[in-house]
Coordinates of C-alpha atoms in Angstrom, one line a residue:
X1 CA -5.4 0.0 23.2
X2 CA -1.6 1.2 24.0
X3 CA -0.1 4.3 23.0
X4 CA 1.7 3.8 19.3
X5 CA 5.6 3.9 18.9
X6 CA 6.9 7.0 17.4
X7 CA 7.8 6.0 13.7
X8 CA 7.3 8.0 10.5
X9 CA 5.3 6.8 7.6
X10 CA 7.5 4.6 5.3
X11 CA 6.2 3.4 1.4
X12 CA 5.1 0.4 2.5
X13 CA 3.2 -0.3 5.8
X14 CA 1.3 -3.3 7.5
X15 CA -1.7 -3.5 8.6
X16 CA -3.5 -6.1 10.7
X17 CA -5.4 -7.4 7.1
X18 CA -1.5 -8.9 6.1
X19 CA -2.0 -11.6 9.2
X20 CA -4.9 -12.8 7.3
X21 CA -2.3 -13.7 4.4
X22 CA 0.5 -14.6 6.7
X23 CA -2.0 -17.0 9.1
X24 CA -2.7 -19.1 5.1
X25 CA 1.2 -19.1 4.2
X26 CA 1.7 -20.4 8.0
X27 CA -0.7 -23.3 7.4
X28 CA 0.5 -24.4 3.8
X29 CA 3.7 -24.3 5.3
X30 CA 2.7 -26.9 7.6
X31 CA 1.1 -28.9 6.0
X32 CA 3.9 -29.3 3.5
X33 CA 6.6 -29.6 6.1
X34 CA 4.7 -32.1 8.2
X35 CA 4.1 -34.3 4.7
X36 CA 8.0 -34.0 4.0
X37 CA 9.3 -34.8 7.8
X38 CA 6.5 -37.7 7.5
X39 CA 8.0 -39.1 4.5
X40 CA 11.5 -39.4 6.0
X41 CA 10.3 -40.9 8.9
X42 CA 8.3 -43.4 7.1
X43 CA 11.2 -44.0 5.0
X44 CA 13.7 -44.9 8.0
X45 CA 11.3 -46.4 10.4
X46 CA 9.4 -48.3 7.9
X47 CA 10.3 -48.3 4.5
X48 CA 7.6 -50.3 3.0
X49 CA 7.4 -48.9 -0.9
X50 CA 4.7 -46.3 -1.3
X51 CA 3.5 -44.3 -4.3
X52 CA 4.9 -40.8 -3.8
X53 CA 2.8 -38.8 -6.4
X54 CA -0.4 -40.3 -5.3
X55 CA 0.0 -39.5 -1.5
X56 CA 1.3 -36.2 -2.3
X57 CA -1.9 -35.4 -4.1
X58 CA -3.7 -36.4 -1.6
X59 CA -1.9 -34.5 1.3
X60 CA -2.5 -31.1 -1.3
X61 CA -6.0 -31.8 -1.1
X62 CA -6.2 -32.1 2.1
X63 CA -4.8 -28.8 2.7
X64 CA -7.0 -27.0 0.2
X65 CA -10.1 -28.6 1.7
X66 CA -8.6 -27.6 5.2
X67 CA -8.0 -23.9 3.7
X68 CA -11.6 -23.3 2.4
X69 CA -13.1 -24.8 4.8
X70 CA -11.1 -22.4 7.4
X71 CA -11.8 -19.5 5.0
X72 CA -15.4 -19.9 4.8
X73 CA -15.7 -19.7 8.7
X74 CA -13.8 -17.2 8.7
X75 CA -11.3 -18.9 10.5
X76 CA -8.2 -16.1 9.9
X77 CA -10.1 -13.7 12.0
X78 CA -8.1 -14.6 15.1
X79 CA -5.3 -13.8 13.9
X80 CA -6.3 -10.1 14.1
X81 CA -5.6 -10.6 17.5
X82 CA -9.1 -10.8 18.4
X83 CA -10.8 -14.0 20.2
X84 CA -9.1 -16.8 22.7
X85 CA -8.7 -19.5 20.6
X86 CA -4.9 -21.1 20.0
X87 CA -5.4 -23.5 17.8
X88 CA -8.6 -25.7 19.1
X89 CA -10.9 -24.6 16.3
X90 CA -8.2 -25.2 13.0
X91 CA -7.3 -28.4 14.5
X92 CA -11.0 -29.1 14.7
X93 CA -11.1 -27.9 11.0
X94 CA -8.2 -30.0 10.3
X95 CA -10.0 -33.4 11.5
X96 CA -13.4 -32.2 9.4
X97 CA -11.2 -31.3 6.5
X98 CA -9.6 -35.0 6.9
X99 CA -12.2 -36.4 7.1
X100 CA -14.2 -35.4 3.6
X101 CA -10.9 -36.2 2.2
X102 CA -10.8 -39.6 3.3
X103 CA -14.6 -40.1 1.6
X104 CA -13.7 -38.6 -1.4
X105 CA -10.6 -41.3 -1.3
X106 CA -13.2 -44.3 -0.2
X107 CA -15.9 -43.0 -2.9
X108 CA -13.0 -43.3 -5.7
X109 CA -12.0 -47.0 -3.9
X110 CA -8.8 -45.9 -3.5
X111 CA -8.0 -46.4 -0.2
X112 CA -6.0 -49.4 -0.1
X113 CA -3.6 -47.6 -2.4
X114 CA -2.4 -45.4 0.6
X115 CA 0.0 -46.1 3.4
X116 CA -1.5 -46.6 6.6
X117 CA 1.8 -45.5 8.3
X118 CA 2.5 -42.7 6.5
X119 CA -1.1 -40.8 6.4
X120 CA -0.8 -41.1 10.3
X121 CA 2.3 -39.6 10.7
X122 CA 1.5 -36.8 8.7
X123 CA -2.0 -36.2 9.8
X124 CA -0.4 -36.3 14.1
X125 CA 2.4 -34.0 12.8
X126 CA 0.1 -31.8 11.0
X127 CA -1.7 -31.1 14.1
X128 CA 1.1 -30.8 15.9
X129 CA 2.9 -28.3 13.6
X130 CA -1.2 -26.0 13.0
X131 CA -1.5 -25.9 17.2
X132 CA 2.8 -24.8 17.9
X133 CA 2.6 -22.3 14.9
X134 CA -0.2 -20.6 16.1
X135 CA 1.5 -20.4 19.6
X136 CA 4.6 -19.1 17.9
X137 CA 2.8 -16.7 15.5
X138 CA 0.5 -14.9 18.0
X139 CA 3.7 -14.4 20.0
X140 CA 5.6 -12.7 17.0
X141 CA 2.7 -10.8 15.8
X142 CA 2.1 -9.3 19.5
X143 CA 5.9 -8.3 19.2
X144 CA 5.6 -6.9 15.9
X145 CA 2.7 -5.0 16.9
X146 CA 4.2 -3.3 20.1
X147 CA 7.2 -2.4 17.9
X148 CA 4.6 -0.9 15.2
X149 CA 5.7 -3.2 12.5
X150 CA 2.0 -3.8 12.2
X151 CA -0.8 -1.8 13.0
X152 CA -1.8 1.6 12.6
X153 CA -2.0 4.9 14.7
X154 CA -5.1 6.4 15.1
X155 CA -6.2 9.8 16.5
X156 CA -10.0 10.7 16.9
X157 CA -11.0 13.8 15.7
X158 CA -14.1 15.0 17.8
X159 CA -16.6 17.3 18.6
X160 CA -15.5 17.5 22.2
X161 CA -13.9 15.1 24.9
X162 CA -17.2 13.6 25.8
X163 CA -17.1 12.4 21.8
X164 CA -13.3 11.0 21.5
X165 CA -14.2 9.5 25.3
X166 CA -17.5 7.6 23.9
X167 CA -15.2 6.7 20.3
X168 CA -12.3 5.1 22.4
X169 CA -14.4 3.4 24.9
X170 CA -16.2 1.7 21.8
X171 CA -12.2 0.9 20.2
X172 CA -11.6 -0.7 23.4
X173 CA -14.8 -2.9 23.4
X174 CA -13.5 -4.5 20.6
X175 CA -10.2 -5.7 21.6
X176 CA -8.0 -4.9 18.5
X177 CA -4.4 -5.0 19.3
X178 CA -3.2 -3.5 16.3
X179 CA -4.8 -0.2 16.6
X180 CA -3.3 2.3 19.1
X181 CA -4.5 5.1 19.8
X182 CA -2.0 8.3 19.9
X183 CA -4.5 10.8 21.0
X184 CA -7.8 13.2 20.2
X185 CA -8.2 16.2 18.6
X186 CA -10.9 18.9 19.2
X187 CA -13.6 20.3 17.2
X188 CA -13.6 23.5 19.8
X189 CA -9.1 23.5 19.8
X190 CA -9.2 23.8 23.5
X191 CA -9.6 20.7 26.3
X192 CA -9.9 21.2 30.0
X193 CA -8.5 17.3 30.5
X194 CA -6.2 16.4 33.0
X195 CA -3.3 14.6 33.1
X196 CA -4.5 11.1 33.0
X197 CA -7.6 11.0 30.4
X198 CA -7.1 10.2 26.6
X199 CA -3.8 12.7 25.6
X200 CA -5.4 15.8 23.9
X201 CA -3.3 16.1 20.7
X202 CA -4.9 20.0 20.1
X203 CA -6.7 21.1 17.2
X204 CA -7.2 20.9 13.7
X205 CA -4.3 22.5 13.1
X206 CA -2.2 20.3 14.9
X207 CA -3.8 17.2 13.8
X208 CA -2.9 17.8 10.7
X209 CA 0.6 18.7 11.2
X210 CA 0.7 15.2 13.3
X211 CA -0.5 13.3 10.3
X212 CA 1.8 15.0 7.6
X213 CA 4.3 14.2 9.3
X214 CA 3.8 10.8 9.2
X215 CA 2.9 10.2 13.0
X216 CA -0.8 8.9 12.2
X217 CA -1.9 6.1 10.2
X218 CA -5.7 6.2 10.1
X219 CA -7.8 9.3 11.5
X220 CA -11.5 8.9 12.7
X221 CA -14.1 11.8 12.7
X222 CA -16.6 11.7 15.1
X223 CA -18.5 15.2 14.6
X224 CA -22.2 14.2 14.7
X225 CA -23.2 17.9 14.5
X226 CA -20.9 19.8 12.2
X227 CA -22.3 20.9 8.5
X228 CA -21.6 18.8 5.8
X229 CA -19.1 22.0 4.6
X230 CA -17.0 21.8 7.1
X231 CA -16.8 18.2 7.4
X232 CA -16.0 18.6 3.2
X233 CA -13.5 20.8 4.0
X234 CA -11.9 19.0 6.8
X235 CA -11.5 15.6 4.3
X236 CA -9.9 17.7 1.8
X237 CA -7.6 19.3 4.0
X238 CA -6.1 15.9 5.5
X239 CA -6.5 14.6 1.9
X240 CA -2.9 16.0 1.6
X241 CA -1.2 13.0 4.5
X242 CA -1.0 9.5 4.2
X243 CA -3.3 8.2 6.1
X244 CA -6.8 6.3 5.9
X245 CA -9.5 8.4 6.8
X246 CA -13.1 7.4 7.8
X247 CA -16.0 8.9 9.7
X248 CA -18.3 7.6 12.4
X249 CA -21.9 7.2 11.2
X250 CA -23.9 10.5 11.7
X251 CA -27.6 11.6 11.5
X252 CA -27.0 13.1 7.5
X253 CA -24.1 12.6 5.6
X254 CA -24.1 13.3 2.3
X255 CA -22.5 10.3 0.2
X256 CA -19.8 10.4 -2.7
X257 CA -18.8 7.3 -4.9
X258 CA -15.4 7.3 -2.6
X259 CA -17.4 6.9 0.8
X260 CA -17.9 2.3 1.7
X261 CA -18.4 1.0 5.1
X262 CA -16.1 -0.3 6.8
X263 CA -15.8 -1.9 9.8
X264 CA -13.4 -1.6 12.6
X265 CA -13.6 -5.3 14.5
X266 CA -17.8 -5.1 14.5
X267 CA -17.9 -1.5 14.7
X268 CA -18.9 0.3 11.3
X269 CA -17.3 3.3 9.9
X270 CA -17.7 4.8 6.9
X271 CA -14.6 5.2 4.8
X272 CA -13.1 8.1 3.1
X273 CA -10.3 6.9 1.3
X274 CA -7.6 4.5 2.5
X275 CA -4.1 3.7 1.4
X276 CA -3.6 1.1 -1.3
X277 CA -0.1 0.4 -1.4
X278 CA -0.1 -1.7 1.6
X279 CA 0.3 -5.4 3.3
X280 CA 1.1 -8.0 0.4
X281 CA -0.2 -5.5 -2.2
X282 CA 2.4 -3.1 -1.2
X283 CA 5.2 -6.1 -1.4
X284 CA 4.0 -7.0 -4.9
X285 CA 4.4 -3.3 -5.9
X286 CA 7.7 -3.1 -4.4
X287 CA 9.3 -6.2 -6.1
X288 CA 7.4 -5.4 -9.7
X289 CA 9.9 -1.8 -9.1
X290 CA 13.0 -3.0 -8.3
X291 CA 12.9 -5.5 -10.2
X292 CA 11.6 -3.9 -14.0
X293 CA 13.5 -0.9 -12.9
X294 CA 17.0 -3.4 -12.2
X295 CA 16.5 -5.1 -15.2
X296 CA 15.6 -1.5 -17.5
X297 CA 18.5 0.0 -16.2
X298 CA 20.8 -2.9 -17.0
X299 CA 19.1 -3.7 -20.8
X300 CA 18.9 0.6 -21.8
X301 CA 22.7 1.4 -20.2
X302 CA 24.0 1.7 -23.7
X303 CA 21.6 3.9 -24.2
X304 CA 22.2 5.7 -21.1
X305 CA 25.9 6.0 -22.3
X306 CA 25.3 7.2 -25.4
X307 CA 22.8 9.9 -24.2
X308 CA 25.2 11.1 -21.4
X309 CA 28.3 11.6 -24.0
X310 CA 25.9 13.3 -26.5
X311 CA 25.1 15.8 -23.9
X312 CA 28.4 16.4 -23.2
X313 CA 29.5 16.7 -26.9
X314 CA 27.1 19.5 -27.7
X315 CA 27.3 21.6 -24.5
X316 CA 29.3 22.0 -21.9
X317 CA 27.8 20.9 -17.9
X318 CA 26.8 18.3 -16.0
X319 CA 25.0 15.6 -17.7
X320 CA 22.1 15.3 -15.2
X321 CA 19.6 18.0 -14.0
X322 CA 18.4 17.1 -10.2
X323 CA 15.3 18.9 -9.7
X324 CA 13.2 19.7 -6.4
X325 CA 9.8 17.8 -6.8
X326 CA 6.6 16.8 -4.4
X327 CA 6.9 12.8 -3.4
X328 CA 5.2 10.4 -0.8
X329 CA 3.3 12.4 2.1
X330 CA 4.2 15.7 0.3
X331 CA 8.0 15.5 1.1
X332 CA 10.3 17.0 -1.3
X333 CA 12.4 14.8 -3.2
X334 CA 15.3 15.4 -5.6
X335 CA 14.2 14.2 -9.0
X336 CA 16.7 13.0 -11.7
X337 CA 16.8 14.2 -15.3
X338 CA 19.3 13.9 -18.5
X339 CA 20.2 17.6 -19.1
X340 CA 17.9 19.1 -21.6
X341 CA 18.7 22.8 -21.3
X342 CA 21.8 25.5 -22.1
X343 CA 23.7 25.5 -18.9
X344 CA 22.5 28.4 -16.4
X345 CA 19.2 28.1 -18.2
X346 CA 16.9 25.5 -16.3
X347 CA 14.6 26.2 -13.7
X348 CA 15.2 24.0 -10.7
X349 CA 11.3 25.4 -9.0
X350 CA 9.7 24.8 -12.1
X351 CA 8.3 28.0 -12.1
X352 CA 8.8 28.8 -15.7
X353 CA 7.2 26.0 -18.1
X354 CA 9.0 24.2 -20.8
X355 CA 7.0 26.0 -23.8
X356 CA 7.2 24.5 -27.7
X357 CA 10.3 25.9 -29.4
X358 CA 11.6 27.0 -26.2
X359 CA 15.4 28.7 -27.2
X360 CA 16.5 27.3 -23.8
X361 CA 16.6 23.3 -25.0
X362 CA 19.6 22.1 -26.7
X363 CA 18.8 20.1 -29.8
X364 CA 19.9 16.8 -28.1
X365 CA 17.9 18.1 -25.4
X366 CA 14.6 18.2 -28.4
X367 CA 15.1 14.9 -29.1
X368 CA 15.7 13.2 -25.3
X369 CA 12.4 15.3 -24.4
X370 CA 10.0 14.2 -27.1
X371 CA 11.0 10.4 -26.8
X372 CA 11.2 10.3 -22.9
X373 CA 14.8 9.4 -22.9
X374 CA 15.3 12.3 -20.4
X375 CA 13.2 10.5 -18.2
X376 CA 15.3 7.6 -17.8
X377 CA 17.4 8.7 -14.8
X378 CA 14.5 8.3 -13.0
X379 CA 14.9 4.3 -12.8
X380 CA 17.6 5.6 -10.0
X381 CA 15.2 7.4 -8.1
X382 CA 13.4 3.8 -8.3
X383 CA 16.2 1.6 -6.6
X384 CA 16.3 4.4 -4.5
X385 CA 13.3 4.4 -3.0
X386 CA 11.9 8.0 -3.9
X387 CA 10.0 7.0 -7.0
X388 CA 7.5 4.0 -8.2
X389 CA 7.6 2.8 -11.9
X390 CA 4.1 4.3 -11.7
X391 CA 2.3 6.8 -10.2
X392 CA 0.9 10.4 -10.5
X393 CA 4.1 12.3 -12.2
X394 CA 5.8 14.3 -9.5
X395 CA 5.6 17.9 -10.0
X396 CA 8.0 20.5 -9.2
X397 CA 7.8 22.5 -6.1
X398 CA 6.2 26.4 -7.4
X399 CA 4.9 24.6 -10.9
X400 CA 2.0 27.1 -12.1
X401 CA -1.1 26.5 -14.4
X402 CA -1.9 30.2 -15.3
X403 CA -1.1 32.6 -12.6
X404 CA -1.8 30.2 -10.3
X405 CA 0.5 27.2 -8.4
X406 CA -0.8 24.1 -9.6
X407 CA -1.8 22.6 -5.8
X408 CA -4.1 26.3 -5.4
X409 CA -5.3 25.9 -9.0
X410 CA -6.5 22.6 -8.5
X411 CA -9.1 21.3 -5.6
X412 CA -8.2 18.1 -4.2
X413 CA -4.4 18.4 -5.7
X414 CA -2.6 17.7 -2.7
X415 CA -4.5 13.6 -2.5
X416 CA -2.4 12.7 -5.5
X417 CA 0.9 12.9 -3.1
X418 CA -0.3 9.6 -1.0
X419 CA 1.4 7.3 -3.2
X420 CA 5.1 7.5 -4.3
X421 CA 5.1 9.6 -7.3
X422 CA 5.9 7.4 -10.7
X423 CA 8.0 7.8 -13.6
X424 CA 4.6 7.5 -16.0
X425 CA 0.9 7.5 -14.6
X426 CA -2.6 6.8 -15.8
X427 CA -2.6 10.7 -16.9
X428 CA 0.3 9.9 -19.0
X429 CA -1.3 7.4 -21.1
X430 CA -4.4 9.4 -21.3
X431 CA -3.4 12.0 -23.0
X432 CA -2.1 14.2 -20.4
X433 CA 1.8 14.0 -21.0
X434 CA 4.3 17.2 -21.7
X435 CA 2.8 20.8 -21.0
X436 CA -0.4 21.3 -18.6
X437 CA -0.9 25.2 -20.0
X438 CA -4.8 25.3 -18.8
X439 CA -6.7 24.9 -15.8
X440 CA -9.2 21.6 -17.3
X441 CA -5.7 20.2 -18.6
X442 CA -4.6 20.4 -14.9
X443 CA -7.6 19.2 -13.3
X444 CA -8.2 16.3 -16.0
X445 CA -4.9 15.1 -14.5
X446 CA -5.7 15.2 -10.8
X447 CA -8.8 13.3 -11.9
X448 CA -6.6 10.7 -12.8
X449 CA -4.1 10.4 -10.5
X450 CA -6.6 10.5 -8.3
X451 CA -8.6 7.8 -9.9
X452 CA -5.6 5.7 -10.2
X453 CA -4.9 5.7 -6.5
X454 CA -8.2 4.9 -5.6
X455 CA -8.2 1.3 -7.9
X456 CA -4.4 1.2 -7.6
X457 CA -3.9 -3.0 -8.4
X458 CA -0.8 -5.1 -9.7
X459 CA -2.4 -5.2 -12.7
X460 CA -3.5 -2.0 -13.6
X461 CA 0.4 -0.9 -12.9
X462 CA 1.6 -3.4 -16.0
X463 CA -1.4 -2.2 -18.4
X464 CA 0.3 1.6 -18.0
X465 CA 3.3 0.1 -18.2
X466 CA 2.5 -1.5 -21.5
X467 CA 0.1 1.6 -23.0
X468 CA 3.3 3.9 -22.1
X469 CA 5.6 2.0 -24.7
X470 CA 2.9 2.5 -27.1
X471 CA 2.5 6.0 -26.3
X472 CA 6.4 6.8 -27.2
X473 CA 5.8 6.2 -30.5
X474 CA 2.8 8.4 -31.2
X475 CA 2.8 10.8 -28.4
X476 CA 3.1 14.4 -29.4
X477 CA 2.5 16.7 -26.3
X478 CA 5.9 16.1 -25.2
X479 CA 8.7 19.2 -26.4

């Protein structure tokens, strides 16, 4: 393993599980540009008339045989970056996958039905195209990974150097391009390595100042001997960074419903948490927000209009309120608002609550509050970047449940912050919307942020999404 590129975290990142994806998109593309460069060759070298739809069908399954049969060897692996193969065992897939096709053809005596010529050409340009694309991809992926495109950086947290020695030693073993390792952290904070041993990154301390500042992807814990407390305390701590977190197996460690093995190449971790917006997940997640949020902005603009001049009409001040809120990786972010407030009256901190009947919200302000039209700046802080459709709602910077902040009043607070914050959340559509005046109000809502990052998915995105337009109507926490 190299030393990782210094990058900071961004939304969306890439790790070595997208190659899995991109290695099945690689082959279908093959396939169907060897069946279409076969066809025109056919066409002008021999011409002889040929059904189209039948020898299309059976070129598409021919590639689906190919792809299971690929998938249930496992045959993506490789394109981890682990193994020697090139190409040898898909092509040798290929020919097995051709070959049940062509008994599946002879069982339905159909045979005669298909073009001699043409099934050749496409089968040798098939090959062809499944042993140059794997020369080609391995030599993009090995750039994209040296650039840190793809990949993650990973620092070892251990007891002492002999530990993160033993730990890297082991990541070596298994040949994985894609992690590089940035360094070790001590247990004791001090090191007495020289100059050309693994780099000593400090200790905890600096670790986690390292991985909130988006310098680490992953972080492994290899502290056999600690006490579970500490090794409690030390998850919840870098809870607060985006990063994947897992811990090397250990005489006794006590296990919670968030804690799976894992494996890294053969070697098995268990898992803490890890990020779910990522790879083709993350894409999906990006297009589903640019895209709704596009295409809201553009339907609700008359709205929009209408809102801003009614704003204006009634008092006098900018129509927008830009407040100071927690985002991704705990960076502050400048959220947008429709002006609900007297001028000179808001509270960009968020220190003082918005209370029922509160003399500082304008009447237009009443209304745009309780039916979420306030909210609908926020599809800007979508497009740009700072804000998801949905998420866990981003709170302002000194917000307080009782005499307390809300991320000292609430264990585990600071996890919610490893996903870009939404415009509504699972919280939202439970119940949790408007004021959080009590300590169980607050923590109910951590609970499901956090829950909601943990089985983050496409899907459950649009079901918010849907519950929050029923929620408008009957919703009454919001004033």
């Amino acid at each position: 393993m190299s030393m990782a590129p210094r990058r900071s975290n961004g939304h969306l990142r890439f790790t070595s599980n997208v190659l899995r994806t991109l290695g099945v998109i690689n082959d279908i593309a093959c396939f169907f540009t060897a069946y279409i460069v076969a066809a025109i060759i056919y066409d002008v070298s021999i011409g002889y008339f040929y059904d189209g739809v039948l020898h299309r069908s059976g070129a598409i399954i021919l590639c689906i045989n190919y792809l299971l049969i690929r998938i249930s060897r496992d045959g993506y692996t490789a394109f981890k970056g682990q193994g020697e193969d090139v190409g040898g065992n898909a092509i040798a897939d290929f020919i097995l996958a051709s070959a049940l096709t062509t008994l599946v053809v002879i069982q339905l005596d159909m045979l005669e039905k298909f073009s001699r010529g043409l099934s050749l050409y496409f089968i040798g340009l098939a090959i062809v195209l499944l042993f140059l694309s794997r020369i080609a991809f391995r030599r993009i992926v090995s750039r994209l990974m040296e650039r840190g495109i793809i990949g993650q950086r990973v620092a070892i947290y251990a007891e002492n150097e002999r530990v993160a020695d033993k730990v890297a030693e082991l990541l070596d073993l298994e040949r994985l391009p894609h992690l590089k390792l940035v360094g070790y952290a001590d247990e004791r904070e001090r090191s007495l390595r020289g100059p050309n041993k693994l780099a000593f990154i400090g200790g905890f301390p600096e670790l986690l100042a390292l991985a909130k500042a988006g310098q680490l992807d992953q972080v492994i814990l290899a502290v056999p001997r600690i006490s579970q407390e500490r090794l409690d305390m030390i998850a919840e701590t870098l809870s607060s960074a985006s990063i994947d977190l897992c811990v090397m197996p250990r005489e006794k460690l006590e296990f919670t419903t968030s804690y799976r093995v894992n494996f890294l190449g053969s070697l098995p971790v268990f898992a803490v948490w890890q990020q779910p917006v990522r790879d083709i997940d993350g894409v999906l997640k990006l297009l589903l927000d640019y895209c709704l949020a596009t295409a809201t902005f553009i339907i609700l603009l008359p709205v929009l209009l209408l809102t801003a001049a009614a704003i204006r009409i009634e008092s006098s001040g900018p129509v927008f309120f830009r407040q100071k809120r927690f985002g991704f990786n705990n960076t502050e972010i400048s959220v947008l608002k429709f002006r609900s407030m007297y001028v000179n009256q808001q509270d960009e901190s968020g220190a003082q609550r918005t209370e029922k009947n509160d003399p500082r919200v304008t009447r237009v302000g009443r209304f745009i509050r309780r039916t979420s039209i306030d909210e609908l700046p926020q599809l800007i802080n979508v497009l740009k970047g700072d804000m998801s459709l949905v998420g866990p709602r981003p709170h302002a910077t000194m917000m307080r449940v009782g005499d307390k902040y809300y991320f000292d009043a609430v264990k585990g607070y600071a996890a919610r912050h490893r996903v870009k914050p939404g415009i509504t959340g699972l919280a939202q559509v439970r119940g949790l919307r408007g004021e959080i005046n009590t300590a169980e109000r607050a923590r109910k809502r951590v609970e499901y942020d956090i829950y909601y990052i943990e089985n983050w998915s496409p899907l459950l995105d649009i079901r918010i999404m849907i519950e929050t337009l029923f929620k408008l109507v009957w919703d009454q926490h919001a004033y």
